[in-house]
Amino acid sequence: MQNQNKQTNRSLLGKDRVLAAALLLATGSVSAEYGLNFPEPAANVAQEIFDIHMMTMGIATFLLCIVFAIVFYSLYFHRKSRGYEADQEFHNSWFGNWSWVIVPVMVLGVDLTIAGKADAVLKKVWDVPKEENIMDVKVTGHQWWWEFDYLDHDIKVESRYVPEEESGDLYLREVDNRLVLPTGVKIRFLHTSADVLHAFWVPELAVKKDAIPGYVTETWAELNREGVFRGQCAELCGTWHSRMPIVVESVSQEKFAAWVDDQKAVKIAAAAEASADKTWSMDELMAKGKPLYETKCGACHQATGMGLPPAFPALKGSALTIGPIADHLNIVLNGKEGTAMQPWNSLNDLEIAAIVTYERNAWDNNTGDVVQPADVKQAR
Amino acid sequence: MSTTTLSHDEAHHHDAPKGWKRWLFSTNHKDIGTLYLLFALTMLFLGGASAMLIRMELFMPGIQMLDPDLYNNLVTNHALIMIFGAVMPAAAGLANWMIPMMIGAPDMALPRMNNLSFWVLPAAATMLILSFVVPFFPGGGTQINTGWTLYPPLSVQVGMSMDFLIFAVHLLGISSVLASINIIVTLLNMRAPGMSLFKMPMFCWTWLVTAFLLILVVPVLAGGVTMLLFDRHFGTSFFDAAGGGDPVLFQHLFWFFGHPEVYILLLPSIGVLSHVIPAFARKPLFGYKSMVGAMLAVATIGMVVWAHHQYTIGMSLGAVTYFMIGTILISIPVGLMIFNFIATMWRGAMTFETPMLFAVGIVLMFTFGGLSGVMLAVVPADMQYHDSMFVVAHFHYVLMPGAVFGLFAGVFYWLPKWTGHMYDEKLGKLFFWINVISFNITFFPQHFLGLAGMPRRIVDYNMIFTEFNVVSSIGAMVFGLSHLLFLYIIIKTIRGGKKAEKRAWEGAKGLEWELDSPPAFHTWTVAPQIK
Amino acid sequence: MSVKEHSGDYFIPEPSPWPIIGMASLLMTLFGGALAMNGVSIGSFLVIAGLLLFFVLLYGWFRDVIGENLSDCYNKQVDTSFRMGMFWFIASEVFFFLTFFGSLYYIRNIALPWLGGEGYLGVTNEILYNGFEAVWPSHGPGELGGDFQPMGAWGIPALNTLILLTSGATITWAHWGLKIDNQKQLVWGLIATIALGLLFVGFQAYEYGHAYSDLNLTLETGAYGSTFYMLTGFHGFHVTMGAVMLMAILGRSMKSHFSAHNHFAFEAVAWYWHFVDVVWLGLFVFVYWL
Ligand code: HEA
Ligand code: HEA
Ligand code: CUA
Ligand SMILES: [Cu+2]
C-alpha cells in the first residue's frame, strides 16, 4: 500500500515502468514495486496463490520462448529466398509418424505438473477450516456499497466510496468506513448480496468470491501483517460498479478489540436515541436526514434529488414524495421488486423518519410534512 | 451418383440473375458468401467503433464522455457485435464461398435455406442495434449495462432494451443453427465422388466440427435467454432464490454455450491456417489426421469445461478440480495443432505474402493468448485474475489472432480467387505490420492492469492504473485506424489489379484452385472425380 | 488430387423470395413481441401481422418445394440432403429441451438442497433461511405464488402418455399403409394421429385450467411452477406444431402426393412426431412422476 500511495505522483508512462514491463516479459521476473504484478500478499492463502501464479507464469513464459525460438529459426532458415528446398517427405519421417503421440505426452507432462501443484494449493486454500473459534464476517454486496456484519461481535459496518473531492488520489480506492480485521485470526467471510451479483476482491488477501443474492458463499483468510489493503468489486453490478471499493484495515488483535468496543458504544448510543419516545421537530429531522439521504440514497437519486433518469427517478417533485406519506414510506421500507430500489427496512425508525422527512421537504418539495419514528413503526 | 437429367432448363443456366433480385433472393453459395462477408465487414466496423469509444473513455481516469450505463451498454454491444456479427458471419461467409468449391459440389446442399440463414442475420443485427438505441427514446427504459454475459439479476433490472437483445439472440441462434445444418449436410452429402472424409480439405473438417458444436450449444443459449425472458415478464423464478431458483443456473447455461463458442470462433481460422501455411511453405500440411483428431478432442473436451468461467461462484473442491484439470488438458489438442503448424513450416520453402504473415502472427500470438488461458485455468490463481483486465487481455489475444487474424489471412488468401485480381501486396504487408504491432501495444499492457488490481467493465479507475491504459488506448486508436487500410485494399482489389491466375499462389493445393479466378457463377455442375 | 469429369446433377432452386420474407416476418414478430411485453400497444398488432406473414411464407415455401418434387426435380441425393437436414434440425431441438431438463435437474437436485441446508452451499440456510426445508415440489423460501398443490401423475398426465404412445403407433400404421400403397390406411392412420394429438392438447389445456383454478399452481409458483410450465408448455407447443404439420401431410396424402418410395415429407413429420413423443416420456417421468 505505501507503494500505491507513492505511485500516484509518478509521471505518465514512467520510463521505469516500461522498462520493468520489458524485463518481466524477458525473464518472467517480477517487481512488485512497480505494480506490474500482484501486490505483496498479506494473508497465508494469498502467499500460496501468489506462488502458483508465479510458477504458471514462469512455465508459460518458458514455453512461449521455446515456440518463438523454433518458429524464428524456421522463418530464418527455411525460406525460399535463401534457396531452401521444401522437404516434401518430412511428415512421413519417423518423427512425422509419431509426433502425434510424442507431443501430447510432453504437453501432458507439463499439464500434470501445473495441475498437481494447483491441486495441492487448492486443498489448502479452498475449504474453510472447520474450527470452532473462527471469526465470522458476513459480507453483503449492495448496489453500490458493502455491508460487513461481524457476526461474532454483533456490529455492522457500512462501507461506501468517498467522492473525489475528499479522497483525492485515492479516489475509487477509499471508503468512508473500512473493514477492520485482526491479524493472526482465521476469518471466515460469508458472502451474499441484497440485489445483484457483486464480487469481493482484495488482491492482498487473494480471495475473490461472488456475492450471489439468495445464496451464501464462503472464503477464508488469515492476515499475517498489518496494513491497509485496497480492492474493488469485481463483478459487474450495474451503473456504479466502478464505485464499490473495499478497504481492509489489518490491525493487531489488541487494536481490533479496542475498535470493537468503540463500535459497540456508538451503536448503543444510536439505538438509545432512536428508541427514545420523543417527538422530533422538523429541523432536527431535516438536519439528520440530509447526511443520511446523501450517503444512503444519493448514489442513485443524487444529492440534488434529480436522480439519473431513466435508471433512477428524480425524487424532486415525484408523485410519491409529494403524495401520500403512506405510499412514500411503503416504497422506502419495501423497495420495488425487479428494480434497483431495495427495501430499506434495515434502517431504524428514526433514520427512515429523518430521510423521508428530508425527501418531502428538500429541493422545493416543501410538503411541510413531518414524519415521526412512530409513524414508521406503524408502517412497517 | 444418379444420372437423371433435369427437365427444368433453369437448373442449367449458368449466368447470374440480374439486379437486386440476385442479392435478395439468391440461392447461389458464392453470392450468399459475399453477402455474409460484407455483413461481417460492416459489423466489424460497428463493433470496432464501439471498441474505440471504450478505449477513449478508458484513456484517462475519470468519466470522460460516457456515462457508466452507456459505457457498459457499449461493452455489451461491442462483444455481441464482434462475436455474433463479425467473426461468426465472416467464418460462415468463407464456408459458403469455399466449401462447395473445395469439395467439388455445385452449391450448398440446401440453397434456399442458405439464403434464409443469411437474411436472418440483418434482422438480428437490427434487433441488436435497437437494443442499443431504444433507451435513447422517451419511455425506452434503462440501458443494457450487463456485459455480453447478461447475468441475472442485473439483466432482470434492465428495461425493455433487454427484450430486444434477447430476441436478437434468438435470431442469431436461428441463423447459426440453420447455417450449421446446411454445412453439415453439404459436407456429408455433397462431396465429389471419391472424396472420402479423410481426403476432405482441412477447412471443411474444421467447419464440420464447428457446425456440430453450434447445433449442440446454440439451443442451450436460446433456452437460457428464454428463461430469462420469462423471469423478466411472466413471474417465473428460474434465477431467483426466493422461488427456489438460482442466478448461477443462468451462468451455467450461458457458459455451456459460451465456452464451446470460443472454439467455434477459433476453429474456422485454424482451418484457414491449414491451407495458408502449406501453400506458402510449399509442402503438405503436417499431421492431417492428428489435426482432425485434435479438433475432435478440442470439441469434446470443450463441451465439458464450461465452469472455468465461474470459479468464483462457490463450487465444491471436487467440482473446481474437475473443471480445472479438464480445462488445462485442452492445451494438449490445441498444442498439437500449433505444433502441426510449426512442423508444416519446418523445412518448408517459405515465402511471406500477406496471408502467410498473418499465419505466422497467429501461431505466435495465439500461443501467447492460449498460455495465458492456461494460467487462468489454474483455480487458485484465477481467484486473482477473474474479472480483471488480465482476462480481457487473454481473450483479445486469442480472439484477435485466433479468430480475426485467421479470417484476415483467409480473405487475403482467397481474394484473388473471388475477385480475379491480385491485391496490392505492399499495402497488404503494411497492413499486417501496423495491425500486429498496434495490436500488441493495445492488449499487452492490459495484463499488467489486471495484475495490479484493475477490474474489467469499469468506466472509471484510480490513477494508479493510468499509464498502461494510456498506452493501451493509443495502441487501440492506431489499431482501429489500420482497418481502414484493410477496407481500402479490399475495395481496390475488387475494382482492379493484376489478373489472378487459376492457381493464384504457387503452392496452393485443392479443387478451388482448378477453377477460374473469378469462378463461374455455377461451378462443379459436373462433379469432379477424385482418385 | 487429380480431377476427372464425372457427370452428375444436383437441383439448385431458382432465386426465391421466401427467405427474405421469412426475415421480415421474424423481425416483425419479435420486434412486436418486445414492444408488446412492455405495454406498447402497437406491439401485439405487429406480432399478429408477423405471424400471418410467417404462415404465408411457410405456405409459399412448401408449395414451391412440393411443386419441384412433383415435377421430379429431386434426385436421390437431394432426398438425402433433406433427410439429413431434418435429422440435424431435430438434434438441435433435442438440445433445446435438454436445457430445460438440465435446469430442472439443477434446481431440484443442486440448488434447492443448498437453500435447505445441504451440500456445498448449505451454509446459506443457516444464514438466510433458518427453518426452510427443501422438499420438491417447492416454491422456494420466499413461498412465491402462495400455497399450491402439485400436479399428480396418474390422472390426466398418465392418460396423455397413453394417448401419445397410441398416436406413435397410429402414425407408424399409416406409414405401413403408405409403403404398401394403401391410401386408405394412410389417410385413416393420419386422421387418427391428428385426432389423438388434438385430444392431447385439449387435455393439456384442461389440465392447465385445473392447475390455475383449483391447485393455485401458476407460472409464479416458484421454481416448481416455472419448470413445470416451461417444460410442458414448450412441449405442448411442439405437439401443436406437429399436429399442424400432420394436417398438411394429410392434405397431401389425400391428393396422393406420396408414393411408396418417395415420401420424405411424410417421414420428416413422422420423425418429428416421434421426437415429440419421446420428449413427453421424459416429461412424464421427470416432471410428473418422480
Ligand atoms: C477464440 C477464443 C478463445 C480461445 C481459443 C480460448 C482458449 C482458452 N481459454 Fe479463454 N476465454 C475467451 C476466449 C478464448 N479462450 C473469452 C472470450 C473469455 C472471456 C469471456 C468473458 O468472461 O467475457 C475467456 C476466458 C477464459 C477463462 C475464464 C477467466 C475468468 O473469467 O476468470 C479461462 C479460465 O480457465 C480461459 C481459459 C482458456 C484456455 C485454457 C484456453 C485453451 O484453449 C488454450 C490452449 C492453447 C494453448 C495452451 C497454447 C498452445 C499450446 C502449446 C504451445 C502447448 C504447450 C502448452 C502447455 C503445456 C500449457 N479462458
Ligand atoms: C471477436 C471478438 C472481439 C474483437 C474483435 C474485439 C476487438 C477489440 N476489443 Fe473487445 N471485447 C470482446 C470481444 C472482442 N473485442 C468481448 C467478448 C469483450 C467482453 C465484453 C464484456 O465484458 O461483456 C470485450 C471487451 C473489451 C474491452 C473491455 C471493456 C471492459 O471490460 O471494461 C476492451 C477495452 O479495451 C476492448 C477493446 C477492444 C479493442 C480495442 C478491439 C479492437 O480489436 C477493435 C479494432 C477495430 C476495428 C476492427 C474496427 C475499425 C474501426 C474503424 C477504423 C472506425 C474508426 C472509428 C473510430 C476511431 C471512432 N474489448
Ligand atoms: Cu458491486 Cu460491482
Ligand atoms: Cu472458456
CSV table of C-alpha atoms in Angstrom, one decimal, chain C residues 26-275:
chain,number,residue,atom,x,y,z
C,26,LEU,CA,-39.4,-13.0,-37.9
C,27,LEU,CA,-38.3,-9.4,-37.4
C,28,MET,CA,-41.9,-8.1,-37.3
C,29,THR,CA,-43.0,-10.8,-34.8
C,30,LEU,CA,-40.1,-10.4,-32.4
C,31,PHE,CA,-40.0,-6.6,-32.7
C,32,GLY,CA,-43.7,-6.5,-32.0
C,33,GLY,CA,-43.2,-9.1,-29.2
C,34,ALA,CA,-40.6,-6.9,-27.4
C,35,LEU,CA,-42.9,-3.9,-27.6
C,36,ALA,CA,-46.0,-5.8,-26.6
C,37,MET,CA,-44.3,-7.2,-23.5
C,38,ASN,CA,-43.5,-3.7,-22.4
C,39,GLY,CA,-47.0,-2.5,-22.9
C,40,VAL,CA,-46.6,-0.7,-26.2
C,41,SER,CA,-49.9,-1.4,-27.8
C,42,ILE,CA,-48.8,-1.5,-31.4
C,43,GLY,CA,-46.7,-4.5,-30.5
C,44,SER,CA,-49.4,-7.1,-30.5
C,45,PHE,CA,-50.6,-5.9,-33.8
C,46,LEU,CA,-47.1,-6.4,-35.2
C,47,VAL,CA,-46.9,-9.9,-33.7
C,48,ILE,CA,-50.1,-10.9,-35.4
C,49,ALA,CA,-49.1,-9.5,-38.7
C,50,GLY,CA,-45.7,-11.1,-38.4
C,51,LEU,CA,-47.2,-14.5,-37.6
C,52,LEU,CA,-49.6,-14.2,-40.5
C,53,LEU,CA,-46.7,-13.4,-42.8
C,54,PHE,CA,-44.9,-16.4,-41.4
C,55,PHE,CA,-47.7,-18.7,-42.4
C,56,VAL,CA,-47.8,-17.2,-45.8
C,57,LEU,CA,-44.1,-17.8,-46.0
C,58,LEU,CA,-44.5,-21.4,-44.9
C,59,TYR,CA,-47.3,-22.0,-47.4
C,60,GLY,CA,-45.4,-20.4,-50.3
C,61,TRP,CA,-42.1,-22.1,-49.5
C,62,PHE,CA,-43.6,-25.5,-49.1
C,63,ARG,CA,-45.8,-25.0,-52.2
C,64,ASP,CA,-42.6,-24.4,-54.2
C,65,VAL,CA,-40.9,-27.5,-52.7
C,66,ILE,CA,-43.9,-29.6,-53.4
C,67,GLY,CA,-44.1,-28.3,-56.9
C,68,GLU,CA,-40.5,-29.1,-57.5
C,69,ASN,CA,-40.9,-32.5,-56.0
C,70,LEU,CA,-43.9,-33.3,-58.1
C,71,SER,CA,-42.2,-32.3,-61.3
C,72,ASP,CA,-39.4,-34.7,-60.5
C,73,CYS,CA,-36.6,-32.2,-59.9
C,74,TYR,CA,-35.2,-34.1,-57.0
C,75,ASN,CA,-32.9,-37.0,-57.2
C,76,LYS,CA,-31.7,-39.4,-54.6
C,77,GLN,CA,-29.0,-37.0,-53.4
C,78,VAL,CA,-31.4,-34.2,-52.8
C,79,ASP,CA,-33.6,-36.5,-50.9
C,80,THR,CA,-30.7,-37.5,-48.7
C,81,SER,CA,-29.9,-33.8,-48.1
C,82,PHE,CA,-33.5,-33.2,-46.9
C,83,ARG,CA,-33.3,-36.2,-44.6
C,84,MET,CA,-30.0,-35.2,-43.1
C,85,GLY,CA,-31.3,-31.6,-42.7
C,86,MET,CA,-34.3,-32.8,-40.8
C,87,PHE,CA,-32.3,-35.1,-38.6
C,88,TRP,CA,-29.9,-32.3,-37.5
C,89,PHE,CA,-32.8,-30.0,-37.0
C,90,ILE,CA,-34.3,-32.4,-34.6
C,91,ALA,CA,-30.9,-32.8,-32.9
C,92,SER,CA,-30.9,-29.1,-32.2
C,93,GLU,CA,-34.4,-29.4,-30.8
C,94,VAL,CA,-33.2,-32.2,-28.5
C,95,PHE,CA,-30.6,-29.8,-27.0
C,96,PHE,CA,-33.2,-27.1,-26.6
C,97,PHE,CA,-35.3,-29.5,-24.5
C,98,LEU,CA,-32.2,-30.8,-22.7
C,99,THR,CA,-31.7,-27.2,-21.5
C,100,PHE,CA,-34.9,-27.3,-19.6
C,101,PHE,CA,-34.5,-30.8,-18.3
C,102,GLY,CA,-31.0,-29.8,-17.2
C,103,SER,CA,-32.3,-26.7,-15.5
C,104,LEU,CA,-34.9,-28.8,-13.7
C,105,TYR,CA,-32.2,-31.2,-12.5
C,106,TYR,CA,-30.0,-28.3,-11.3
C,107,ILE,CA,-32.8,-26.6,-9.5
C,108,ARG,CA,-34.2,-29.6,-7.9
C,109,ASN,CA,-31.1,-31.6,-7.0
C,110,ILE,CA,-28.4,-29.0,-6.6
C,111,ALA,CA,-29.7,-25.5,-5.8
C,112,LEU,CA,-32.7,-26.4,-3.7
C,113,PRO,CA,-30.8,-28.6,-1.3
C,114,TRP,CA,-28.4,-25.7,-0.7
C,115,LEU,CA,-31.3,-23.5,0.2
C,116,GLY,CA,-32.4,-26.3,2.5
C,117,GLY,CA,-29.0,-26.5,4.2
C,118,GLU,CA,-27.4,-29.5,2.5
C,119,GLY,CA,-24.4,-29.7,0.2
C,120,TYR,CA,-21.6,-27.3,-0.5
C,121,LEU,CA,-23.5,-24.1,-0.1
C,122,GLY,CA,-25.6,-25.4,2.8
C,123,VAL,CA,-24.5,-22.6,5.0
C,124,THR,CA,-27.0,-20.5,3.0
C,125,ASN,CA,-29.8,-22.0,5.0
C,126,GLU,CA,-28.2,-21.2,8.4
C,127,ILE,CA,-27.5,-17.6,7.4
C,128,LEU,CA,-30.5,-16.6,5.3
C,129,TYR,CA,-33.4,-19.1,5.6
C,130,ASN,CA,-33.3,-20.7,9.0
C,131,GLY,CA,-36.1,-23.2,9.2
C,132,PHE,CA,-36.7,-23.5,5.5
C,133,GLU,CA,-36.9,-27.1,4.4
C,134,ALA,CA,-36.2,-28.2,0.8
C,135,VAL,CA,-38.8,-30.6,-0.4
C,136,TRP,CA,-39.7,-30.9,-4.1
C,137,PRO,CA,-42.1,-29.6,-5.3
C,138,SER,CA,-41.0,-26.3,-3.9
C,139,HIS,CA,-41.8,-22.7,-4.4
C,140,GLY,CA,-38.7,-21.6,-2.5
C,141,PRO,CA,-38.0,-19.9,0.8
C,142,GLY,CA,-40.0,-16.9,-0.4
C,143,GLU,CA,-43.1,-19.1,-0.9
C,144,LEU,CA,-43.7,-17.3,-4.2
C,145,GLY,CA,-47.2,-17.6,-5.6
C,146,GLY,CA,-48.7,-18.7,-2.3
C,147,ASP,CA,-49.9,-22.2,-1.3
C,148,PHE,CA,-50.3,-24.7,-4.1
C,149,GLN,CA,-50.8,-28.3,-4.8
C,150,PRO,CA,-48.5,-30.2,-7.1
C,151,MET,CA,-49.8,-31.8,-10.2
C,152,GLY,CA,-50.4,-35.6,-9.8
C,153,ALA,CA,-49.0,-38.0,-12.3
C,154,TRP,CA,-51.7,-40.7,-12.5
C,155,GLY,CA,-54.7,-38.7,-13.7
C,156,ILE,CA,-54.7,-36.8,-17.0
C,157,PRO,CA,-50.9,-37.0,-17.4
C,158,ALA,CA,-50.9,-40.8,-17.5
C,159,LEU,CA,-53.8,-40.7,-19.9
C,160,ASN,CA,-51.9,-38.3,-22.1
C,161,THR,CA,-49.0,-40.6,-22.1
C,162,LEU,CA,-51.2,-43.3,-23.3
C,163,ILE,CA,-52.7,-41.0,-26.0
C,164,LEU,CA,-49.3,-40.0,-27.3
C,165,LEU,CA,-48.0,-43.5,-27.3
C,166,THR,CA,-51.0,-44.7,-29.3
C,167,SER,CA,-50.5,-41.8,-31.7
C,168,GLY,CA,-47.0,-43.0,-32.2
C,169,ALA,CA,-48.4,-46.4,-33.2
C,170,THR,CA,-51.1,-45.0,-35.5
C,171,ILE,CA,-48.6,-42.9,-37.4
C,172,THR,CA,-46.4,-46.0,-37.9
C,173,TRP,CA,-49.5,-47.8,-39.1
C,174,ALA,CA,-50.1,-45.1,-41.5
C,175,HIS,CA,-46.6,-45.4,-42.7
C,176,TRP,CA,-47.0,-49.1,-43.3
C,177,GLY,CA,-50.0,-48.2,-45.3
C,178,LEU,CA,-48.0,-45.8,-47.4
C,179,LYS,CA,-45.4,-48.3,-48.0
C,180,ILE,CA,-47.8,-50.8,-49.5
C,181,ASP,CA,-49.6,-48.1,-51.4
C,182,ASN,CA,-52.7,-48.4,-49.3
C,183,GLN,CA,-54.1,-45.0,-49.5
C,184,LYS,CA,-57.0,-45.7,-47.1
C,185,GLN,CA,-54.8,-47.0,-44.3
C,186,LEU,CA,-52.5,-44.0,-44.8
C,187,VAL,CA,-55.3,-41.4,-44.6
C,188,TRP,CA,-57.1,-43.0,-41.7
C,189,GLY,CA,-53.8,-43.6,-39.8
C,190,LEU,CA,-53.1,-39.9,-40.2
C,191,ILE,CA,-56.6,-38.8,-39.2
C,192,ALA,CA,-56.3,-41.0,-36.0
C,193,THR,CA,-52.9,-39.5,-35.2
C,194,ILE,CA,-54.1,-36.0,-35.6
C,195,ALA,CA,-57.2,-36.7,-33.5
C,196,LEU,CA,-55.1,-38.1,-30.8
C,197,GLY,CA,-52.7,-35.2,-30.9
C,198,LEU,CA,-55.5,-32.7,-30.6
C,199,LEU,CA,-57.0,-34.7,-27.8
C,200,PHE,CA,-53.7,-34.5,-26.0
C,201,VAL,CA,-53.5,-30.8,-26.5
C,202,GLY,CA,-57.1,-30.5,-25.3
C,203,PHE,CA,-56.4,-32.4,-22.1
C,204,GLN,CA,-53.3,-30.4,-21.5
C,205,ALA,CA,-55.3,-27.2,-21.8
C,206,TYR,CA,-57.8,-28.6,-19.4
C,207,GLU,CA,-55.1,-29.6,-17.0
C,208,TYR,CA,-53.6,-26.0,-17.1
C,209,GLY,CA,-57.1,-24.7,-16.3
C,210,HIS,CA,-57.4,-27.1,-13.4
C,211,ALA,CA,-53.9,-26.1,-12.2
C,212,TYR,CA,-54.7,-22.4,-12.3
C,213,SER,CA,-58.1,-22.5,-10.8
C,214,ASP,CA,-58.0,-25.4,-8.3
C,215,LEU,CA,-54.4,-26.1,-7.4
C,216,ASN,CA,-53.2,-22.5,-7.4
C,217,LEU,CA,-50.3,-23.8,-9.4
C,218,THR,CA,-49.2,-21.0,-11.7
C,219,LEU,CA,-46.2,-19.7,-13.5
C,220,GLU,CA,-45.5,-17.7,-10.4
C,221,THR,CA,-45.3,-20.7,-8.2
C,222,GLY,CA,-41.6,-20.5,-7.6
C,223,ALA,CA,-39.2,-23.0,-9.2
C,224,TYR,CA,-41.8,-25.8,-9.4
C,225,GLY,CA,-44.3,-23.7,-11.3
C,226,SER,CA,-41.6,-22.3,-13.5
C,227,THR,CA,-40.1,-25.6,-14.6
C,228,PHE,CA,-43.5,-27.3,-14.8
C,229,TYR,CA,-45.0,-24.8,-17.2
C,230,MET,CA,-41.8,-24.2,-19.2
C,231,LEU,CA,-41.3,-27.9,-20.0
C,232,THR,CA,-44.9,-28.8,-20.5
C,233,GLY,CA,-45.6,-25.6,-22.3
C,234,PHE,CA,-42.8,-25.9,-24.8
C,235,HIS,CA,-43.8,-29.5,-25.3
C,236,GLY,CA,-47.4,-28.6,-25.9
C,237,PHE,CA,-46.3,-26.0,-28.4
C,238,HIS,CA,-44.3,-28.7,-30.3
C,239,VAL,CA,-47.3,-31.0,-30.3
C,240,THR,CA,-49.4,-28.3,-31.7
C,241,MET,CA,-46.9,-27.6,-34.4
C,242,GLY,CA,-46.6,-31.3,-35.1
C,243,ALA,CA,-50.4,-31.6,-35.4
C,244,VAL,CA,-50.4,-28.7,-37.9
C,245,MET,CA,-47.7,-30.4,-39.9
C,246,LEU,CA,-49.6,-33.7,-39.8
C,247,MET,CA,-52.6,-31.9,-41.2
C,248,ALA,CA,-50.6,-30.6,-44.1
C,249,ILE,CA,-49.4,-34.1,-44.7
C,250,LEU,CA,-52.9,-35.4,-44.5
C,251,GLY,CA,-53.9,-33.0,-47.2
C,252,ARG,CA,-51.1,-34.1,-49.4
C,253,SER,CA,-51.9,-37.7,-48.8
C,254,MET,CA,-55.5,-37.2,-49.9
C,255,LYS,CA,-54.1,-35.7,-53.1
C,256,SER,CA,-51.9,-38.7,-53.5
C,257,HIS,CA,-48.7,-36.8,-53.4
C,258,PHE,CA,-46.7,-39.6,-51.9
C,259,SER,CA,-45.6,-42.9,-53.4
C,260,ALA,CA,-44.3,-45.9,-51.7
C,261,HIS,CA,-40.8,-44.9,-52.4
C,262,ASN,CA,-40.9,-41.1,-52.4
C,263,HIS,CA,-42.4,-39.6,-49.3
C,264,PHE,CA,-39.8,-37.7,-47.5
C,265,ALA,CA,-42.2,-35.1,-46.2
C,266,PHE,CA,-44.2,-37.8,-44.5
C,267,GLU,CA,-41.2,-39.3,-42.9
C,268,ALA,CA,-39.9,-36.0,-41.7
C,269,VAL,CA,-43.2,-35.3,-39.9
C,270,ALA,CA,-43.2,-38.8,-38.5
C,271,TRP,CA,-39.8,-38.3,-37.1
C,272,TYR,CA,-40.8,-35.1,-35.6
C,273,TRP,CA,-43.9,-36.7,-34.1
C,274,HIS,CA,-41.8,-39.5,-32.6
C,275,PHE,CA,-39.4,-37.0,-31.2
